[in-house]
Coordinates of C-alpha atoms in Angstrom, one line a residue:
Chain A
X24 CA -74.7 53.4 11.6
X25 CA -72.3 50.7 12.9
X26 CA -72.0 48.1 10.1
X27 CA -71.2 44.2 11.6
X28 CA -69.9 41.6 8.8
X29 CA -71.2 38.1 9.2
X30 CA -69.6 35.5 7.9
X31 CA -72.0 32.2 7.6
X32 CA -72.1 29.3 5.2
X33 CA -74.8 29.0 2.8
X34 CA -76.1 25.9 4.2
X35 CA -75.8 27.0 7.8
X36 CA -78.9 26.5 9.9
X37 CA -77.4 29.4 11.6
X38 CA -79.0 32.0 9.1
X39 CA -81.7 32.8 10.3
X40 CA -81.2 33.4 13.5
X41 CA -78.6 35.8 13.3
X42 CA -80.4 37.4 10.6
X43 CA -83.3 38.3 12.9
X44 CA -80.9 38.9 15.7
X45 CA -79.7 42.3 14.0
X46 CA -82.7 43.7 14.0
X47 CA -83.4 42.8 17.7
X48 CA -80.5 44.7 19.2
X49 CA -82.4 47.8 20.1
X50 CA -79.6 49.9 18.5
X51 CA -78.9 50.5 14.0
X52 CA -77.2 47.4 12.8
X53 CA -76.6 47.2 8.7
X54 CA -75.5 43.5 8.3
X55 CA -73.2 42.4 5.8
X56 CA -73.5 39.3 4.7
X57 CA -70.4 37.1 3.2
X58 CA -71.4 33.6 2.2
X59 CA -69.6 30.4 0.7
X60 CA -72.0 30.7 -2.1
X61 CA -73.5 33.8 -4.1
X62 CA -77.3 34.9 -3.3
X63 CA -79.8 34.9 -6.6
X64 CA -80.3 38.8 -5.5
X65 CA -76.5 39.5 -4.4
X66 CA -76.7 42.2 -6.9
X67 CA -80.2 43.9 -5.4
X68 CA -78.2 44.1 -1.7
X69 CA -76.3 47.3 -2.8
X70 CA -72.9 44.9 -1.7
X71 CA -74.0 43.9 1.8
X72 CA -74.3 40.8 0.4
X73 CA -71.7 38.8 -1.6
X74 CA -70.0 35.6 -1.7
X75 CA -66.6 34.7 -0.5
X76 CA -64.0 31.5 -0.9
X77 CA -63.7 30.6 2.8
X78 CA -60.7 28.5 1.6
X79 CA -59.1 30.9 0.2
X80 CA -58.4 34.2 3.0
X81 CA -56.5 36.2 0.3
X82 CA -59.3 36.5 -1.8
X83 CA -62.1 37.2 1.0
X84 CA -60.0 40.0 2.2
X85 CA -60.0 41.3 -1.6
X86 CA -63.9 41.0 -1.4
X87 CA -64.5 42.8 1.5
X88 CA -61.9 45.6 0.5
X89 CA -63.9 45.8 -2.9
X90 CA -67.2 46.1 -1.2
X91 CA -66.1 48.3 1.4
X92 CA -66.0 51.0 -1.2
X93 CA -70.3 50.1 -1.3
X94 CA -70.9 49.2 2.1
X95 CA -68.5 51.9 4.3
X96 CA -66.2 50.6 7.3
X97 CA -67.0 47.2 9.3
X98 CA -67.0 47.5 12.7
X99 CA -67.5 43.9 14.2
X100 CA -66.0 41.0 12.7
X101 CA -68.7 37.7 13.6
X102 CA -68.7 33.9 12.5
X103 CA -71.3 31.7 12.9
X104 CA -69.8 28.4 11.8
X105 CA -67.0 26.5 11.8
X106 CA -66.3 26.7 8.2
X107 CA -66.2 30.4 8.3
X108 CA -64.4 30.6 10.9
X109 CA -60.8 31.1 9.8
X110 CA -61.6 33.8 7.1
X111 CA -63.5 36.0 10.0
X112 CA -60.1 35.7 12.0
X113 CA -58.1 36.7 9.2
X114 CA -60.6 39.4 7.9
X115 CA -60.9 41.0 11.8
X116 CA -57.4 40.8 11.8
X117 CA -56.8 42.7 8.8
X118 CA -59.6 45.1 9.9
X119 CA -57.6 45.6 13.2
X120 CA -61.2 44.6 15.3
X121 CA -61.6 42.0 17.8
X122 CA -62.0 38.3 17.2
X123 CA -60.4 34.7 18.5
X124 CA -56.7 35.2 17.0
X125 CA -56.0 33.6 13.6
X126 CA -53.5 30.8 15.0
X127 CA -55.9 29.8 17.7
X128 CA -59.0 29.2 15.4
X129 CA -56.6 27.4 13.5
X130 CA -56.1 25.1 16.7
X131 CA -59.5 25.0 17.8
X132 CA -60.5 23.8 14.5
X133 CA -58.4 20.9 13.8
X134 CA -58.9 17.8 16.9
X135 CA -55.2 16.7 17.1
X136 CA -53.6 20.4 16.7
X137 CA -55.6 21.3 19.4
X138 CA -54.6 17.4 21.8
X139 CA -50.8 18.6 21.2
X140 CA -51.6 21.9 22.6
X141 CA -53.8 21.4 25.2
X142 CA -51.3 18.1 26.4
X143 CA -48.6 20.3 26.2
X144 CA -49.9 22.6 28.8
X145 CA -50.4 20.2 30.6
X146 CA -54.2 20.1 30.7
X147 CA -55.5 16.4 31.5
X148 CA -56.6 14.3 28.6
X149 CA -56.8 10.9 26.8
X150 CA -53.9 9.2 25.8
X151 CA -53.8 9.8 21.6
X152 CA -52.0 9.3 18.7
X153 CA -52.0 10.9 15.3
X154 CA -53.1 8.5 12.3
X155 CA -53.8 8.7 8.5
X156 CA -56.1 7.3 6.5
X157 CA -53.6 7.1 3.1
X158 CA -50.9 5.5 5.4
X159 CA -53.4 2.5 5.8
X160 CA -54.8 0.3 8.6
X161 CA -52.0 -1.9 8.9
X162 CA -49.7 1.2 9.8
X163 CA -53.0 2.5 12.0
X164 CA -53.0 -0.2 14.0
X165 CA -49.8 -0.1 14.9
X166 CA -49.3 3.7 15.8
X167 CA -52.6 3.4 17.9
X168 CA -51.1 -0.5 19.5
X169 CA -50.4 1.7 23.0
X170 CA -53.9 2.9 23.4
X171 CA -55.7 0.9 25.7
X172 CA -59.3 -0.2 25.0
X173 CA -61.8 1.1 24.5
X174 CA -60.9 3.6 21.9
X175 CA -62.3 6.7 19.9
X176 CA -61.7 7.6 16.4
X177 CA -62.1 10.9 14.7
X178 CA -62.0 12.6 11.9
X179 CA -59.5 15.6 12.8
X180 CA -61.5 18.1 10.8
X181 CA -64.9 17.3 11.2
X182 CA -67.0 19.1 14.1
X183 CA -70.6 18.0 15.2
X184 CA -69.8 14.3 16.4
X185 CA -69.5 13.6 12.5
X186 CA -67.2 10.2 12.0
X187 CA -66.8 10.2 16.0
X188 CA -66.7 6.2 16.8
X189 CA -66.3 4.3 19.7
X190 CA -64.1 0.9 18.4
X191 CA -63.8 -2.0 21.3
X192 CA -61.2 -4.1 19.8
X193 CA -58.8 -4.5 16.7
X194 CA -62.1 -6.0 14.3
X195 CA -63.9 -3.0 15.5
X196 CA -61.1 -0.6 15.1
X197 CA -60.1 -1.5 11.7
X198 CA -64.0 -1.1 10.9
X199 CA -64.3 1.9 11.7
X200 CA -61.2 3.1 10.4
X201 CA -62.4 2.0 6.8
X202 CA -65.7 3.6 7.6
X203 CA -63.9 6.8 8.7
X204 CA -62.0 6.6 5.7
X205 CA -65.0 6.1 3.4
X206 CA -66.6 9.8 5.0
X207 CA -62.9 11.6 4.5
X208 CA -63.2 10.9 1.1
X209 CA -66.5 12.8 0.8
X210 CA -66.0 15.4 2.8
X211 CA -62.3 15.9 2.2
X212 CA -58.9 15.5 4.8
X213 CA -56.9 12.0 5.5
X214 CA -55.9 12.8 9.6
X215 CA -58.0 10.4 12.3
X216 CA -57.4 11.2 16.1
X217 CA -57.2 7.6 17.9
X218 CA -58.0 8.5 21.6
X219 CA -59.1 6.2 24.5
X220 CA -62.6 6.4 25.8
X221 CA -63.5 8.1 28.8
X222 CA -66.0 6.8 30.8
X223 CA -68.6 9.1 32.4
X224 CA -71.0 12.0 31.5
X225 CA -71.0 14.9 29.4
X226 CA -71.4 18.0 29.6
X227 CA -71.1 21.1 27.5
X228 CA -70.3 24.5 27.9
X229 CA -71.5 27.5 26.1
X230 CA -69.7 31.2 26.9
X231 CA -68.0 34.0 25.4
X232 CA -64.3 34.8 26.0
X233 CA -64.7 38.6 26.3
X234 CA -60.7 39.7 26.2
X235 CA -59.2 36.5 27.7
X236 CA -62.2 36.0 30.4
X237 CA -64.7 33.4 30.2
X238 CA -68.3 34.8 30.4
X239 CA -70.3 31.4 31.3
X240 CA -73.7 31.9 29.7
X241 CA -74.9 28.1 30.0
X242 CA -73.9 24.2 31.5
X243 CA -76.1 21.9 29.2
X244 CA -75.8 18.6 30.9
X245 CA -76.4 15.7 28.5
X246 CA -78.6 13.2 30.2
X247 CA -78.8 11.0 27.1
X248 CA -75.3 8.7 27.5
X249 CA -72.4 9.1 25.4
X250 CA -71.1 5.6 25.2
X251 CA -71.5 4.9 21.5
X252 CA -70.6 3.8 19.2
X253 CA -71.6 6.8 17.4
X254 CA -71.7 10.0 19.8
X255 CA -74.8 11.9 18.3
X256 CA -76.1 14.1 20.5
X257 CA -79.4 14.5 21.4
X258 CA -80.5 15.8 24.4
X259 CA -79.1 19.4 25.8
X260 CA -80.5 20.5 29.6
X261 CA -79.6 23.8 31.2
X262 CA -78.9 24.7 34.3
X263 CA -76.7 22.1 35.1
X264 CA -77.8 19.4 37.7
X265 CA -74.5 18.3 38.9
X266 CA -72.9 19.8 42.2
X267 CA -71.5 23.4 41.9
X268 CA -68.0 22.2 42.5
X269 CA -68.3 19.9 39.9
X270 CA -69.6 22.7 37.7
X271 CA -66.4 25.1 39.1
X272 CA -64.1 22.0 38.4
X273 CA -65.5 22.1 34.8
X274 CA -65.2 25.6 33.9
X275 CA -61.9 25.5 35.1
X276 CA -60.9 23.2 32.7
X277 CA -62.3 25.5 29.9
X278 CA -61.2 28.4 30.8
X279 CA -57.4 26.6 31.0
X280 CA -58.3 25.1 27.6
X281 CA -59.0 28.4 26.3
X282 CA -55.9 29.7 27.1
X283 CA -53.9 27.0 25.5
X284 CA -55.5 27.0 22.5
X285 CA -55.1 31.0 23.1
X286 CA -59.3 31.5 22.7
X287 CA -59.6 35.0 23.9
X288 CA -62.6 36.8 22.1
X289 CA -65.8 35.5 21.1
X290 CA -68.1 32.3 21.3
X291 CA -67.0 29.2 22.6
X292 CA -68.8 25.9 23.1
X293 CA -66.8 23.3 25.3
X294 CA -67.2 19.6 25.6
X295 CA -66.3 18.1 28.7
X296 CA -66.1 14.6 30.0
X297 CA -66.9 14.2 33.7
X298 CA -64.4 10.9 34.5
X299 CA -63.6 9.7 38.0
X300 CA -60.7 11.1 38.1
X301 CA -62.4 15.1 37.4
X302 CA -63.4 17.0 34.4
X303 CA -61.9 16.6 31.3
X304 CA -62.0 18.8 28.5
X305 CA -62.6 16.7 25.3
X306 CA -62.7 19.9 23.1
X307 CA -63.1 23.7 22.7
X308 CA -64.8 25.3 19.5
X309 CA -64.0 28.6 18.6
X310 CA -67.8 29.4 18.0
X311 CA -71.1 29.0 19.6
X312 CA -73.6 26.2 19.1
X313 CA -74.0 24.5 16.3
X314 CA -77.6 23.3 14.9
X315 CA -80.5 25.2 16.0
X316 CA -80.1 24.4 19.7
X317 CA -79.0 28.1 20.0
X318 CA -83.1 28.7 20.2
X319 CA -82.8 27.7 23.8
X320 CA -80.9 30.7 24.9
X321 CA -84.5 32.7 23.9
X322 CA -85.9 30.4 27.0
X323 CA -83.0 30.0 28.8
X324 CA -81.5 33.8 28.9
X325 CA -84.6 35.6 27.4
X326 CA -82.4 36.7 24.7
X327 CA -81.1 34.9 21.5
X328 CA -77.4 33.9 21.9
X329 CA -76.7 35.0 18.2
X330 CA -77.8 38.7 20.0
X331 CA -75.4 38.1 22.7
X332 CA -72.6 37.2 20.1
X333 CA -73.2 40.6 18.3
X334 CA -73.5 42.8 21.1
X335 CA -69.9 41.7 22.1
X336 CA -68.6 41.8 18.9
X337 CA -70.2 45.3 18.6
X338 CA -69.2 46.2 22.3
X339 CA -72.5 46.9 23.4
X340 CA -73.3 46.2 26.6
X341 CA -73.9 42.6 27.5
X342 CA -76.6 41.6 30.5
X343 CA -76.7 37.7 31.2
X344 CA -79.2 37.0 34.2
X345 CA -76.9 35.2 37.1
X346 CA -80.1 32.5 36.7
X347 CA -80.5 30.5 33.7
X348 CA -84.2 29.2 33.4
X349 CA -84.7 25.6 32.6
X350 CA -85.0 25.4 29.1
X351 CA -83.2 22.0 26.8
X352 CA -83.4 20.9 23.3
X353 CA -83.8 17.6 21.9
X354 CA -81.8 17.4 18.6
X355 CA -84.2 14.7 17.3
X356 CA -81.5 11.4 16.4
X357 CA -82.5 9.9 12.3
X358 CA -83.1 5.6 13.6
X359 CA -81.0 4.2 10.3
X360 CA -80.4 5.7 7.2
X361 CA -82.9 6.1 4.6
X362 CA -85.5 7.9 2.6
X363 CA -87.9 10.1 5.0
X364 CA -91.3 9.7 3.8
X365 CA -92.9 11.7 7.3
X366 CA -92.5 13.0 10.4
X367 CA -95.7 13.1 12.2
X368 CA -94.6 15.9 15.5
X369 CA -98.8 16.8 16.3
X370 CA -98.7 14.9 19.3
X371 CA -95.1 16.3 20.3
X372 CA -95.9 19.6 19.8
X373 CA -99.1 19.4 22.4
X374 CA -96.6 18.2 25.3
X375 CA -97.2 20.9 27.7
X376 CA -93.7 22.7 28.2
X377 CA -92.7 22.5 24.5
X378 CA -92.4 25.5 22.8
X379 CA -91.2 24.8 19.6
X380 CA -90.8 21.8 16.9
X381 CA -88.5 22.3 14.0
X382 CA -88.5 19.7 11.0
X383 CA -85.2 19.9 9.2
X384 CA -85.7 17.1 7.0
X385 CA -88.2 17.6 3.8
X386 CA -90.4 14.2 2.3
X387 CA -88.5 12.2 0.7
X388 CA -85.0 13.4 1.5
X389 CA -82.2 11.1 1.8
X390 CA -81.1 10.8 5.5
X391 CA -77.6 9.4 5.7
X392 CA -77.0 9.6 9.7
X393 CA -74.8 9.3 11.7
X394 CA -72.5 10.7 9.2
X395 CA -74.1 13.1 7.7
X396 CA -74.0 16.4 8.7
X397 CA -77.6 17.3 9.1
X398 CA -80.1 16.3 12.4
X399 CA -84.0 15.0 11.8
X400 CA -85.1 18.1 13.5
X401 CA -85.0 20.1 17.2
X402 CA -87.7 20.3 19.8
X403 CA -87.3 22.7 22.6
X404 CA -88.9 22.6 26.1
X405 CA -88.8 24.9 29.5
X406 CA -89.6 24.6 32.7
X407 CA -89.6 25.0 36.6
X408 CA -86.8 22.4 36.7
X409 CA -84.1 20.7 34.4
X410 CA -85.4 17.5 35.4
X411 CA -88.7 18.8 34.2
X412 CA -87.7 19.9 31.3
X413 CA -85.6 16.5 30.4
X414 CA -89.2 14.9 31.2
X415 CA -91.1 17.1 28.5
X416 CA -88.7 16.4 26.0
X417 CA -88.4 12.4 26.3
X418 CA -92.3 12.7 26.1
X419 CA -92.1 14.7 23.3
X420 CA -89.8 12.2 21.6
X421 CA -91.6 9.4 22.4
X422 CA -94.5 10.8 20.4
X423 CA -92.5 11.8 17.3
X424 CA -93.7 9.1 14.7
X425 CA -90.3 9.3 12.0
X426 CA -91.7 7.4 8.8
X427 CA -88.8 6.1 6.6
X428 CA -88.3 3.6 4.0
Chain B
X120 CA -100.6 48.8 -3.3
X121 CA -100.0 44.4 -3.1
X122 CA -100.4 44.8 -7.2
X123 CA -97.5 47.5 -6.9
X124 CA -95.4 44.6 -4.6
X125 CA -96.8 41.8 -7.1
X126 CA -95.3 43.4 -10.3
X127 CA -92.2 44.4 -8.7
X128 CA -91.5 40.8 -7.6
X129 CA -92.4 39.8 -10.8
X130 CA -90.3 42.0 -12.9
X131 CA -87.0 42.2 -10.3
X132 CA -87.3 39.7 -8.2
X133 CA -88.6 36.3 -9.8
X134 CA -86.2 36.7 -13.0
X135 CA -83.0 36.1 -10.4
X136 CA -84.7 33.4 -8.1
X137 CA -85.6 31.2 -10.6
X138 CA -82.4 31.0 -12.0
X139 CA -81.9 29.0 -8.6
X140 CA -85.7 27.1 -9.1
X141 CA -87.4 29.3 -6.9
X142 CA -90.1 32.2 -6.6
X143 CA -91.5 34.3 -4.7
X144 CA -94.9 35.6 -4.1
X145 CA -96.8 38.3 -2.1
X146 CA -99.9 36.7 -0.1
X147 CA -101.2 40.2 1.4
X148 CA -100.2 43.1 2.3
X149 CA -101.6 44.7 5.8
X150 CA -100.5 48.0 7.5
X151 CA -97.9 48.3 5.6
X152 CA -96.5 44.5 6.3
X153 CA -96.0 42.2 3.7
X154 CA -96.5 38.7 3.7
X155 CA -94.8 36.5 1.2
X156 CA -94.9 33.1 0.1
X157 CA -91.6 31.4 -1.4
X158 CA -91.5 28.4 -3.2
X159 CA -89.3 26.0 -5.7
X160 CA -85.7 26.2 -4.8
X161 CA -86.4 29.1 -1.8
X162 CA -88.6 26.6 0.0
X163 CA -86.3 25.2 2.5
X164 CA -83.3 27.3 1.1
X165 CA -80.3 27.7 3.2
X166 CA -80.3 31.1 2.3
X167 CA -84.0 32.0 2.2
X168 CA -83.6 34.4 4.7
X169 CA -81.0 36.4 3.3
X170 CA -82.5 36.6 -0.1
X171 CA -85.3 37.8 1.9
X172 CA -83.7 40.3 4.3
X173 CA -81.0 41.3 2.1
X174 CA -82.2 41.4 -1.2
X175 CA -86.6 41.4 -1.3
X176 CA -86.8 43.8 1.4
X177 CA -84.2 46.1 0.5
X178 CA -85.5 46.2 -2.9
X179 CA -89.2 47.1 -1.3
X180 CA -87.9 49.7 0.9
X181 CA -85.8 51.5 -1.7
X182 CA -89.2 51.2 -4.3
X183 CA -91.8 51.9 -1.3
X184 CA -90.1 54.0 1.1
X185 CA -91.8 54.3 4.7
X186 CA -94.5 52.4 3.3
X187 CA -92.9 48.9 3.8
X188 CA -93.0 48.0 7.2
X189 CA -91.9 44.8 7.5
X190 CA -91.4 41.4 5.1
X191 CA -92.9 38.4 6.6
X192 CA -92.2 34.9 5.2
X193 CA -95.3 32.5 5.7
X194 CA -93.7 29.6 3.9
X195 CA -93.5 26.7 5.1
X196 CA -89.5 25.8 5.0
X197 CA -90.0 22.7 6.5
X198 CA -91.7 20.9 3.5
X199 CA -89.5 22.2 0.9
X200 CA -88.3 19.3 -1.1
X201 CA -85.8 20.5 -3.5
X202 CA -84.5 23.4 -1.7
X203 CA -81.4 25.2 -3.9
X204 CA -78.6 25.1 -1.1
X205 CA -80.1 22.7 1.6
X206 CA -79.3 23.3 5.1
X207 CA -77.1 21.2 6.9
X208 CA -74.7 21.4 10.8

């Protein structure tokens, strides 16, 4: 039996989804499990479940060696987050299978590592400059004085739009470098990427490099604008509505950015601004979508993404239909930051079109968006038509009732 | 049979959950499917599912054998208020 290790945080609300996708492949899968944090029954799982440091690569190596001994020979190496990321590069290296190179996660995963590179090969992007929260805003200012305005700040480290703000002028700048300071010192890391703004829409791209090609599995245009100051996103449409040149024009820009961060096998999920001047590539994760919004794929593709990612990782064969149904997700936005007392999604859920509506937020948890790191919930919608389905899910916001206090 | 399940959980199961808050418990058992209930800290547990996968059902299938079809999870996740590992991005 072919034995694929998954990597995946604890908290991911990745889980379960690529739990259930091992037992959909239609061939004998035994998942192994590593996690940030050890499981209440890690000692029932006969070692296909245990937990690992995913700071620490050294030691997670050790653990899988150790539990090879239980579990036999791994022959896929998968990640589903970012945090994971790094020790499945290292671990698939080790292991001799294939996976997104070890230096190149390492770019992908940190925002200015991954500016230098793709500037350096000469792919078009904002004008940036490299800033510190310990070196102070007086010393911020000045390293960012060449930028013109508008601007964007953010966190190096973070993923997910998390600390991602929009400042307009010196007051708002040195705001939001406080406030981007005040999240660092939660979460951890001192580096803030100053960039300027570009103006236009959004769009992202989800695909897997398969040995240095780019297999284009979706174009989510973001019909929601991206203007700030915060940048969550909300609303995620497939196919893509904008001209097929424009849609060539942007996955030529990943697949360049792809190779300069040297992305060559496994998920990636692109962000790309559409400026006047052509597509830009904002940034390229080495892994797929984050959230839940990987549930559109099962509408989209009619097959889970997480499948897709383990059939590839797996080699099996991988069939994408050439046409994408419309499908989208709504990753629901939290209005301020509070304590949720309800979220009333009856009348959502009876929009015809929706298919599903996923809470993520209990009673009476603490919602502390936009920089947390947690949405209010998904809703997910198909379709004849992408304009369709961006009309089912604004209904179906509309009639969310979110109760906080 | 579901008073074979019920002990087991009981007596290997619920002794490790709670040390993280939470419990589980079987709701039926049909055709060789069983349907579970979690609560405490597995209601709205990060890791939920792979307690579940990894550890409940492999612990049913090596006690049961063939007899254990499936584990299916009817709680609700969604309303769990003090979840052990909460999920998050």
């Amino acid at each position: 039996m072919r034995r694929l290790l998954l990597f995946v945080s604890t908290t991911s609300y990745r889980t379960d989804a690529f739990l259930a996708a091992a037992s959909e492949l239609g061939e004998p899968v035994s998942l192994v499990v590593a996690s940030d944090r050890r499981n209440a029954l890690e000692h029932l799982t006969g070692g296909s479940t245990f937990a690992v440091d995913f700071e620490d690569a050294d030691r997670t190596l050790a653990a899988v060696a150790r539990n090879a001994d239980r579990f036999g020979a791994i022959g896929a190496v998968v990640s589903a987050d970012d945090e994971s990321n790094l020790v499945a590069a290292r671990t698939a290296e080790a292991l001799g299978l294939p996976f997104h190179s070890v230096p190149s996660v390492e770019a992908a995963g940190d925002k200015l590592v991954a500016r230098r590179a793709l500037r350096d090969a000469g792919i078009p992007g904002p004008k940036f400059a490299a800033l510190s929260v310990g070196d102070g805003v007086e010393r911020a200012v000045e390293q960012a004085a060449r930028l013109p305005w508008p601007r964007v700040l953010k966190p190096t480290g973070l993923s997910m739009s998390r600390g991602v703000l929009r400042v307009d002028d010196e007051a708002a700048f040195r705001e939001g470098f406080a406030r981007i300071g005040r999240l660092l010192a939660r979460t951890g890391g001192d580096q803030v990427l100053a960039e300027t703004y570009l103006h236009g829409d959004e769009v992202a791209v989800e695909g897997l490099m398969d040995h240095g090609e780019l297999l284009v599995l979706a174009v989510f245009d973001k019909p929601e604008p991206l203007v700030g100051p915060t940048f969550e996103e909300t609303l995620y449409i497939t196919p893509s509505r904008h001209p097929e040149s424009l849609q060539a024009a942007v996955l030529d820009v990943v697949r360049q950015g792809c190779a300069a961060l040297g992305l060559r096998h496994g998920p990636v999920h692109a962000e790309v601004r559409l400026t006047q001047e052509g597509p830009v590539l904002l940034e390229v994760a080495a892994r797929s979508i984050g959230g839940q919004c990987s549930r559109v794929f099962t509408w989209a593709l009619g097959q889970s993404l997480e499948g897709l990612i383990y059939r590839q990782a797996l080699g099996l064969p991988l069939t994408v239909p050439a046409q994408l149904r419309a499908a989208g997700v709504l990753m629901l936005p939290v209005p301020r930051a509070g304590e949720l007392v309800r979220v009333d999604t009856a009348a959502a859920e009876s929009v015809p079109g929706v298919r599903a509506v996923s809470i993520t937020h209990p009673p009476g948890a603490a919602v502390p968006l936009p920089d947390g790191d947690r949405y209010l919930g998904f809703v997910f919608a198909d379709a004849g038509t992408p304009s369709e389905v961006e009309s089912i899910l604004r209904m179906a916001w509309g009639r969310i009732v979110v109760d906080m206090q | 049979m579901r008073r074979k399940i019920m002990k087991l959980l009981q007596t290997e199961i619920n002794p490790y959950v709670s040390s993280h808050g939470g419990s589980i418990d079987i709701e039926d058992f049909v055709d060789g499917n069983v349907y579970i209930r979690m609560s405490g800290g597995c209601q709205g547990c990060g890791a939920a599912s792979v307690t579940l996968k990894q550890g409940v059902e492999k612990t049913l299938r090596e006690h049961f054998g063939d007899k254990i079809k499936e584990v299916i999870d009817l709680t609700d996740h969604g309303a769990g208020s003090d979840p052990y590992y909460a999920p998050s991005k």
